[in-house]
mmCIF file of C-alpha atoms in Angstrom:
data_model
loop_
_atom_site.group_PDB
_atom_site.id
_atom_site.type_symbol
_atom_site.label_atom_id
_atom_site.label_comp_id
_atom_site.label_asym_id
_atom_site.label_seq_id
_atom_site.Cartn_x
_atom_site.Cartn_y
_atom_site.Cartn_z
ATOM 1 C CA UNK X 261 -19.864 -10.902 2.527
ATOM 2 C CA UNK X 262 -17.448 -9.305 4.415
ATOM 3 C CA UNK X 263 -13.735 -9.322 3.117
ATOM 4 C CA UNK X 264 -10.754 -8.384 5.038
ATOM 5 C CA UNK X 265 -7.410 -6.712 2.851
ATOM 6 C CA UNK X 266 -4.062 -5.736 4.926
ATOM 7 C CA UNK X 267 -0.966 -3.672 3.702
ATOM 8 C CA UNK X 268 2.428 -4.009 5.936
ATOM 9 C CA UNK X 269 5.674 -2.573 4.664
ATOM 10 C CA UNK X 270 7.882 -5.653 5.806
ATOM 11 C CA UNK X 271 11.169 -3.844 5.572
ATOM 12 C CA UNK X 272 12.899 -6.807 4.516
ATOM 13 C CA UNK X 273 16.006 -4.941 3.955
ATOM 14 C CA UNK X 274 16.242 -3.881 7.743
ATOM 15 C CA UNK X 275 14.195 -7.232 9.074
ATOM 16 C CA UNK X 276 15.671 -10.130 6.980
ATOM 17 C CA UNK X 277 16.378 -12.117 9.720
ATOM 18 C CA UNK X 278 12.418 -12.409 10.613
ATOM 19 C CA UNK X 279 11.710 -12.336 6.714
ATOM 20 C CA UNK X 280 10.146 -15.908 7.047
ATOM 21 C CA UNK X 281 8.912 -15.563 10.704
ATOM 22 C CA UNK X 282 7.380 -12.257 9.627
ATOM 23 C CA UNK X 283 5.219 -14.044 6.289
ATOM 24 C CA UNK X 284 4.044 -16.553 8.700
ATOM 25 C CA UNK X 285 2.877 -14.147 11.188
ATOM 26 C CA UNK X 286 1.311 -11.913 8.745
ATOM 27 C CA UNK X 287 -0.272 -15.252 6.389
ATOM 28 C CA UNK X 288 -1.641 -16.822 9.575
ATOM 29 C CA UNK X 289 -2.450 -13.912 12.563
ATOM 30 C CA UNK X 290 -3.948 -11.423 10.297
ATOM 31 C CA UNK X 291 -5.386 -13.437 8.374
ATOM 32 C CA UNK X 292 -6.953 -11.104 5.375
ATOM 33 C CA UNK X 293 -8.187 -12.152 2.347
ATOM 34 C CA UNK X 294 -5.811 -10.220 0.321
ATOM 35 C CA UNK X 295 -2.381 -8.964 1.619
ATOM 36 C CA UNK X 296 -0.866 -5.894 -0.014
ATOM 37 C CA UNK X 297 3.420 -5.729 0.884
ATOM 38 C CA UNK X 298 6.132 -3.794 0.488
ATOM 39 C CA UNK X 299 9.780 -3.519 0.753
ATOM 40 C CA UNK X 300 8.933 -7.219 0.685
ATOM 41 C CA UNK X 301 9.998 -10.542 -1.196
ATOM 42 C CA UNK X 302 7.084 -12.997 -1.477
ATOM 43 C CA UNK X 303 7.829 -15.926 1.313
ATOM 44 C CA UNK X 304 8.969 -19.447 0.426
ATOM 45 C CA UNK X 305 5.449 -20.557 0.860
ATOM 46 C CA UNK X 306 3.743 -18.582 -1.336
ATOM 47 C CA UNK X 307 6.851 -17.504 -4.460
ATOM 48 C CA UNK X 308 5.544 -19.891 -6.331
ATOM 49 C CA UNK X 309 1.867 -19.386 -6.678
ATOM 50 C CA UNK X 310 1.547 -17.640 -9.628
ATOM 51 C CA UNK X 311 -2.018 -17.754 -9.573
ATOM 52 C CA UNK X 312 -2.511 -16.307 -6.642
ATOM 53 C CA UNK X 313 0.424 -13.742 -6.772
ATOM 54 C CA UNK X 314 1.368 -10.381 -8.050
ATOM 55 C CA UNK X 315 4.483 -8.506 -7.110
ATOM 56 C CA UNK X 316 7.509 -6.899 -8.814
ATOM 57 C CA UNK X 317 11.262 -5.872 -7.554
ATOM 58 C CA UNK X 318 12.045 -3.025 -8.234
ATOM 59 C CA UNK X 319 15.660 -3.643 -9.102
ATOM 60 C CA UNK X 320 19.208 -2.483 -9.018
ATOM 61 C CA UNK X 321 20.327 -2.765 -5.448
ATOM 62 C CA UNK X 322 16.681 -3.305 -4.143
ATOM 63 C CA UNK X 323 16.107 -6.694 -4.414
ATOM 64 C CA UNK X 324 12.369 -5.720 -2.819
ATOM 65 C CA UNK X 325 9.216 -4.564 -3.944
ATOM 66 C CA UNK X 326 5.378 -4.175 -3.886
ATOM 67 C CA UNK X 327 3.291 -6.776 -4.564
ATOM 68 C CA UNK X 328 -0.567 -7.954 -3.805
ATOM 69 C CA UNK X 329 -1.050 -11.936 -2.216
ATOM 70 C CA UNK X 330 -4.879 -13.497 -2.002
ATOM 71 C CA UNK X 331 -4.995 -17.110 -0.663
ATOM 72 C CA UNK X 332 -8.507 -17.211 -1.843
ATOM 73 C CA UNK X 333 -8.928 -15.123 -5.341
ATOM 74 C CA UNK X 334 -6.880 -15.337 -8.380
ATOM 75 C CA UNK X 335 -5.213 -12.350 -9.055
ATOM 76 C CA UNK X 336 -4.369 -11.221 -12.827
ATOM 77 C CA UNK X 337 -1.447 -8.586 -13.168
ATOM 78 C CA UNK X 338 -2.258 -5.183 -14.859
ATOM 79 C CA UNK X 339 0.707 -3.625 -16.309
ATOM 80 C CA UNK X 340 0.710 0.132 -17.503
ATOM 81 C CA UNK X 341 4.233 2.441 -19.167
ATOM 82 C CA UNK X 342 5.646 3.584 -16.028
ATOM 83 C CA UNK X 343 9.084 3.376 -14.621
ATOM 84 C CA UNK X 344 7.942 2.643 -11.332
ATOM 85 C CA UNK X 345 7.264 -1.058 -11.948
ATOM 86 C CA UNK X 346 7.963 -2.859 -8.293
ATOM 87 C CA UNK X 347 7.302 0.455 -6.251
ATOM 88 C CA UNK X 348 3.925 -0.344 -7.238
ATOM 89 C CA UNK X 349 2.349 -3.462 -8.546
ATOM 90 C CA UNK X 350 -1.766 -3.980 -9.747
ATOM 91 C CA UNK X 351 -3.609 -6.931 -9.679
ATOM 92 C CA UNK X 352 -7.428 -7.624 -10.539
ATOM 93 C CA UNK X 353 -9.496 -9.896 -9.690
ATOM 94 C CA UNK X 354 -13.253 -10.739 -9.098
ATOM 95 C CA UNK X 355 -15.150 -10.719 -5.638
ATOM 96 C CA UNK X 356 -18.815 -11.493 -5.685
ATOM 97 C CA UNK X 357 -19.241 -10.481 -9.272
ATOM 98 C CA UNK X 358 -17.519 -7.512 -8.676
ATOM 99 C CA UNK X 359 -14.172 -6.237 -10.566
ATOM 100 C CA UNK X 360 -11.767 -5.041 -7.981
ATOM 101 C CA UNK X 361 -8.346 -3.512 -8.678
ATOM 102 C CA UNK X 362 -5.808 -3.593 -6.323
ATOM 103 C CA UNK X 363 -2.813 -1.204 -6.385
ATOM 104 C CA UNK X 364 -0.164 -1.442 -3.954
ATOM 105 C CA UNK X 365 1.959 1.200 -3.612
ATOM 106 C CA UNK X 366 5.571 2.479 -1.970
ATOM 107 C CA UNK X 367 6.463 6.124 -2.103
ATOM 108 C CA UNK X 368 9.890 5.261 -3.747
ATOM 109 C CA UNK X 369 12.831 7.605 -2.390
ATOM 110 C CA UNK X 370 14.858 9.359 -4.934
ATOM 111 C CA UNK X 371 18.400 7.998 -4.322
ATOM 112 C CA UNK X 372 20.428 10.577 -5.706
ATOM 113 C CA UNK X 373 19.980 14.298 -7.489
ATOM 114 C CA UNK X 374 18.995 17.664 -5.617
ATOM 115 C CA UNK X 375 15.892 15.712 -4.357
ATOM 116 C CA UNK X 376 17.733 12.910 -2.830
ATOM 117 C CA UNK X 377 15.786 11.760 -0.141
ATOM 118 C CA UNK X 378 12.069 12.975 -1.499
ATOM 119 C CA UNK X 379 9.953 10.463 -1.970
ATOM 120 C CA UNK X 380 6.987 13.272 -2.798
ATOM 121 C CA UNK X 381 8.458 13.635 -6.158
ATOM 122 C CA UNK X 382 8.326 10.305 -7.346
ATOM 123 C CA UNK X 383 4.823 10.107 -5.428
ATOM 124 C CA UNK X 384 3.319 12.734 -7.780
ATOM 125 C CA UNK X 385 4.523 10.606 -10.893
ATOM 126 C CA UNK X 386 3.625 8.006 -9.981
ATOM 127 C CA UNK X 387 -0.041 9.288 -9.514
ATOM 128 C CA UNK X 388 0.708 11.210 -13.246
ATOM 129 C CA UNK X 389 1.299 7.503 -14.520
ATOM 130 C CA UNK X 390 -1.730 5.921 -13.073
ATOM 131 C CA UNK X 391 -4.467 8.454 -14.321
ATOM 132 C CA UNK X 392 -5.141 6.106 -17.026
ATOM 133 C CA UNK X 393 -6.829 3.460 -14.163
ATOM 134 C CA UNK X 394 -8.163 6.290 -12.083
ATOM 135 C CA UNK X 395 -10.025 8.182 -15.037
ATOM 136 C CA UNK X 396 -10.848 5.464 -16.346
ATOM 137 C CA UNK X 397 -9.540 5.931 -19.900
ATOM 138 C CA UNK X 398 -7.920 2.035 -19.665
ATOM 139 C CA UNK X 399 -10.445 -0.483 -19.029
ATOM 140 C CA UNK X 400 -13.435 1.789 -18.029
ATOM 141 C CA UNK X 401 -14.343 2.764 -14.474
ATOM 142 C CA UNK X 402 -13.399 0.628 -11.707
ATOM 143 C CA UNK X 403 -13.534 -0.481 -7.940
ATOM 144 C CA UNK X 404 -10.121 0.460 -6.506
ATOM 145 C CA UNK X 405 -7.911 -0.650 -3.629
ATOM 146 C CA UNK X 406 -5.098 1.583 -3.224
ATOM 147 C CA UNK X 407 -2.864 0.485 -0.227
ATOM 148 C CA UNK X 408 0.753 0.750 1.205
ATOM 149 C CA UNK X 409 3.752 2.723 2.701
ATOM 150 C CA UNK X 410 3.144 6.072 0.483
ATOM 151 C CA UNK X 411 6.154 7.893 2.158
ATOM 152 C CA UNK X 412 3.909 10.572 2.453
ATOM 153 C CA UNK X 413 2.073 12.813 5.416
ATOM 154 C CA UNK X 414 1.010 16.498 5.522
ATOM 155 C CA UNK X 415 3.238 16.640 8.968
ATOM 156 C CA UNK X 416 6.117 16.757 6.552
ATOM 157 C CA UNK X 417 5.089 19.565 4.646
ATOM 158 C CA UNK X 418 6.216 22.259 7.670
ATOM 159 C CA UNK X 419 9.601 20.368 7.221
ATOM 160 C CA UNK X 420 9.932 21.012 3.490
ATOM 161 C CA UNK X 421 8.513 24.247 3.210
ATOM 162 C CA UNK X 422 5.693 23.729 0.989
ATOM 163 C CA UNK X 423 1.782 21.613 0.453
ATOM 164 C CA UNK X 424 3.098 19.318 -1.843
ATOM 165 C CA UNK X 425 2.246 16.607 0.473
ATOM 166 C CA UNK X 426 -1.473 18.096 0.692
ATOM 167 C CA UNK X 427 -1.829 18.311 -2.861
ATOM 168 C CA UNK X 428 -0.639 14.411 -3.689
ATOM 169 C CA UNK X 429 -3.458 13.743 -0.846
ATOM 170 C CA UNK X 430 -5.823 16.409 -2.131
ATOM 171 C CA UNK X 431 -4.783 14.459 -6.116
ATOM 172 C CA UNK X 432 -5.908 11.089 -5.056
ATOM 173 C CA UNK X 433 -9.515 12.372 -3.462
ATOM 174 C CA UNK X 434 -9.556 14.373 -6.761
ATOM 175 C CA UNK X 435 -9.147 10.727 -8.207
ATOM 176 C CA UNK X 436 -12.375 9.766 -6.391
ATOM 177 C CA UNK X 437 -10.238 7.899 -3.940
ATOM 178 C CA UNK X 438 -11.570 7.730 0.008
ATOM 179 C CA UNK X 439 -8.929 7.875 2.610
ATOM 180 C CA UNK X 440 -10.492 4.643 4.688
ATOM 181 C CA UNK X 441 -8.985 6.225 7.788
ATOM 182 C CA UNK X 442 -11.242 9.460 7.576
ATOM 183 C CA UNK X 443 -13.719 7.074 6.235
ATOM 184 C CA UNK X 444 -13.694 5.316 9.530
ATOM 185 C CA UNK X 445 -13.773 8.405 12.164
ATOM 186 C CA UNK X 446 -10.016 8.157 12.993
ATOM 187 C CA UNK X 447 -8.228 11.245 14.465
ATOM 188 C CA UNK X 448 -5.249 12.143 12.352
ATOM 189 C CA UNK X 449 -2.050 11.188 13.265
ATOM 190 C CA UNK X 450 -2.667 7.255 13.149
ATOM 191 C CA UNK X 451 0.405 5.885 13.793
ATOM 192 C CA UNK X 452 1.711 3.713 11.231
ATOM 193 C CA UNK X 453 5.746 4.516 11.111
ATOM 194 C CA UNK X 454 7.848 4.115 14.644
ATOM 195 C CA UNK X 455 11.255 5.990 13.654
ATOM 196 C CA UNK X 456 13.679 5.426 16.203
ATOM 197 C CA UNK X 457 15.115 8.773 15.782
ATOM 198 C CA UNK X 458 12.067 10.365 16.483
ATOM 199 C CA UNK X 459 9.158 10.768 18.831
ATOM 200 C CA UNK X 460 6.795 12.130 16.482
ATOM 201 C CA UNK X 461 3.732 9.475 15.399
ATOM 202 C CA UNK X 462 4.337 8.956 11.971
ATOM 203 C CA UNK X 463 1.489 8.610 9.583
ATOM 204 C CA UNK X 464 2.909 6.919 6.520
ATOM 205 C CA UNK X 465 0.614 3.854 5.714
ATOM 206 C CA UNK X 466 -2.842 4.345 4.009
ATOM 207 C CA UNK X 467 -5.303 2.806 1.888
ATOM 208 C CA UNK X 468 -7.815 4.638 -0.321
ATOM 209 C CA UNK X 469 -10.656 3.194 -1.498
ATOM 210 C CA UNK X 470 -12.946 4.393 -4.964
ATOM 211 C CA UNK X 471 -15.876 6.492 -4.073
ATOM 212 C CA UNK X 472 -17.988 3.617 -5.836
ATOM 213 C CA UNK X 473 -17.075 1.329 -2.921
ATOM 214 C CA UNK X 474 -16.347 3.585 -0.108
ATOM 215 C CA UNK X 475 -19.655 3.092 1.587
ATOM 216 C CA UNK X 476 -19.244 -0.404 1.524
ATOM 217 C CA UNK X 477 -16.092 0.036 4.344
ATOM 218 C CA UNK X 478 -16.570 -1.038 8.123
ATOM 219 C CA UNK X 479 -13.340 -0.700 9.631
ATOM 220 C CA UNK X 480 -10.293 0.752 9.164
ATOM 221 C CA UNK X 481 -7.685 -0.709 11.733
ATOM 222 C CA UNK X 482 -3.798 -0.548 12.607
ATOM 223 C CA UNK X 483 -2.723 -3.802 13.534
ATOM 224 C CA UNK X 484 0.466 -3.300 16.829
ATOM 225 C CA UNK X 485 2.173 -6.004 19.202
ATOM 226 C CA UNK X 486 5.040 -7.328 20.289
ATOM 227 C CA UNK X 487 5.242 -9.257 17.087
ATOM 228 C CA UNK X 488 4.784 -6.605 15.040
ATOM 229 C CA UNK X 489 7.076 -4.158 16.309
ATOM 230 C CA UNK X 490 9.682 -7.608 16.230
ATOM 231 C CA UNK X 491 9.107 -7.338 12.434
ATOM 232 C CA UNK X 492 8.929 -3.972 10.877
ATOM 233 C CA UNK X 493 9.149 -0.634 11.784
ATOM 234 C CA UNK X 494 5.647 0.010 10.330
ATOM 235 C CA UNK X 495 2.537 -1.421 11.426
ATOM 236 C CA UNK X 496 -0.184 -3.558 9.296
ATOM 237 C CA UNK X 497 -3.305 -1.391 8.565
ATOM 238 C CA UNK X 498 -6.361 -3.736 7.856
ATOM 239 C CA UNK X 499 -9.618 -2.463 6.264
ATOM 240 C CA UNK X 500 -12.892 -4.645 6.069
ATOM 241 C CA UNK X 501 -15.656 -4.356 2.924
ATOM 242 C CA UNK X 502 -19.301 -5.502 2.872
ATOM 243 C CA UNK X 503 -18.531 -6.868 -0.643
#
């Protein structure tokens, strides 16, 4: 059975005006069985179905967050100690009698400090936090999802004078995790990010798949039109599993 699972950084901050018109797009048109977001609120039509739902804000001034929607599994929200709670959010569920866990992700920007303006920093936490799920030490070893705006590319590295970029990339294959882009054949950069200061073609949006599962992708896809571009500054990226 094939299933189809789409991340889109909604930048509801900058889009709030399509915030509705850009659920019902993304609920309808693309059409996946599960829908990572973030910078997101969950839509009128779906806030309420707890069932179904798993997101977190991740406060203060950002009213926003990550979260995970499926309109046809039940999701079950995994908590772990982190202070990152609503830049990423991780739901599990079951799909043909097997365990998934999804983990959708945004590479959080440090607001303030000597860093201000580095999401790596937080990125390489935030990976620090999770090694519990990836390892395996909480709940065993698992089929992961592991979607979203990550903030991150190795064509920022030349800008900031070091790997780190590599190395959070080069941490997450170390984590067994499958970057479903190389998976799929595509030349690096895919655009995902359109800047409007800049020309370059941004690669910010990924998803990584577990090693356990990673021969079970067929497609690895960025989603752009009109409508998209009307919505958010990053495109949908839509991968599709023989589960």
């Amino acid at each position: 059975m094939t299933t189809r699972i789409a991340t889109w950084n909604m930048a509801y901050w900058q889009y709030k005006k399509y915030f509705e018109e850009a659920w019902d797009y993304y609920l309808k048109e693309i059409d996946a069985d599960i829908i990572f977001f973030q910078e997101a609120r969950p839509s009128k039509v779906i806030e309420n179905d707890k069932e179904h739902l798993v997101w977190n804000e991740i406060g203060s001034n950002r009213t926003w967050g990550s979260g995970v929607y499926s309109k046809k599994y039940k999701l079950t929200e995994e908590t772990i100690k982190t202070e990152f709670k609503g830049a990423f959010s991780i739901a599990n569920t079951n799909v043909e009698d097997r365990k998934l866990t999804f983990i959708s992700l945004y590479g959080l920007m440090e607001s303030n400090g000597p860093t201000k303006g580095y999401s790596i920093t937080n990125l390489h936490r935030m990976l620090s936090d999770l090694t519990c799920i990836f390892n395996g030490h909480l709940g065993g070893k698992r089929n992961i999802v592991l979607g979203g705006d990550l903030n991150a590319s190795v064509q920022l590295d030349p800008i900031q004078k070091n790997d780190s970029h590599k190395i959070f990339f080069d941490r997450l294959e170390d984590f067994n995790l499958n970057d479903c882009f190389k998976l799929s054949n595509k030349e690096f950069p895919v655009q995902t990010l359109r800047h409007y200061r800049s020309k370059v073609k941004w690669q910010n949006d990924y998803f990584y798949v577990s090693k356990s599962i990673s021969k079970k992708l067929i497609n690895c896809e960025v989603v752009d039109n009109d409508k998209v571009r009307k919505y958010s500054d990053h495109n949908p990226v839509v991968i599709t599993l023989d589960l």
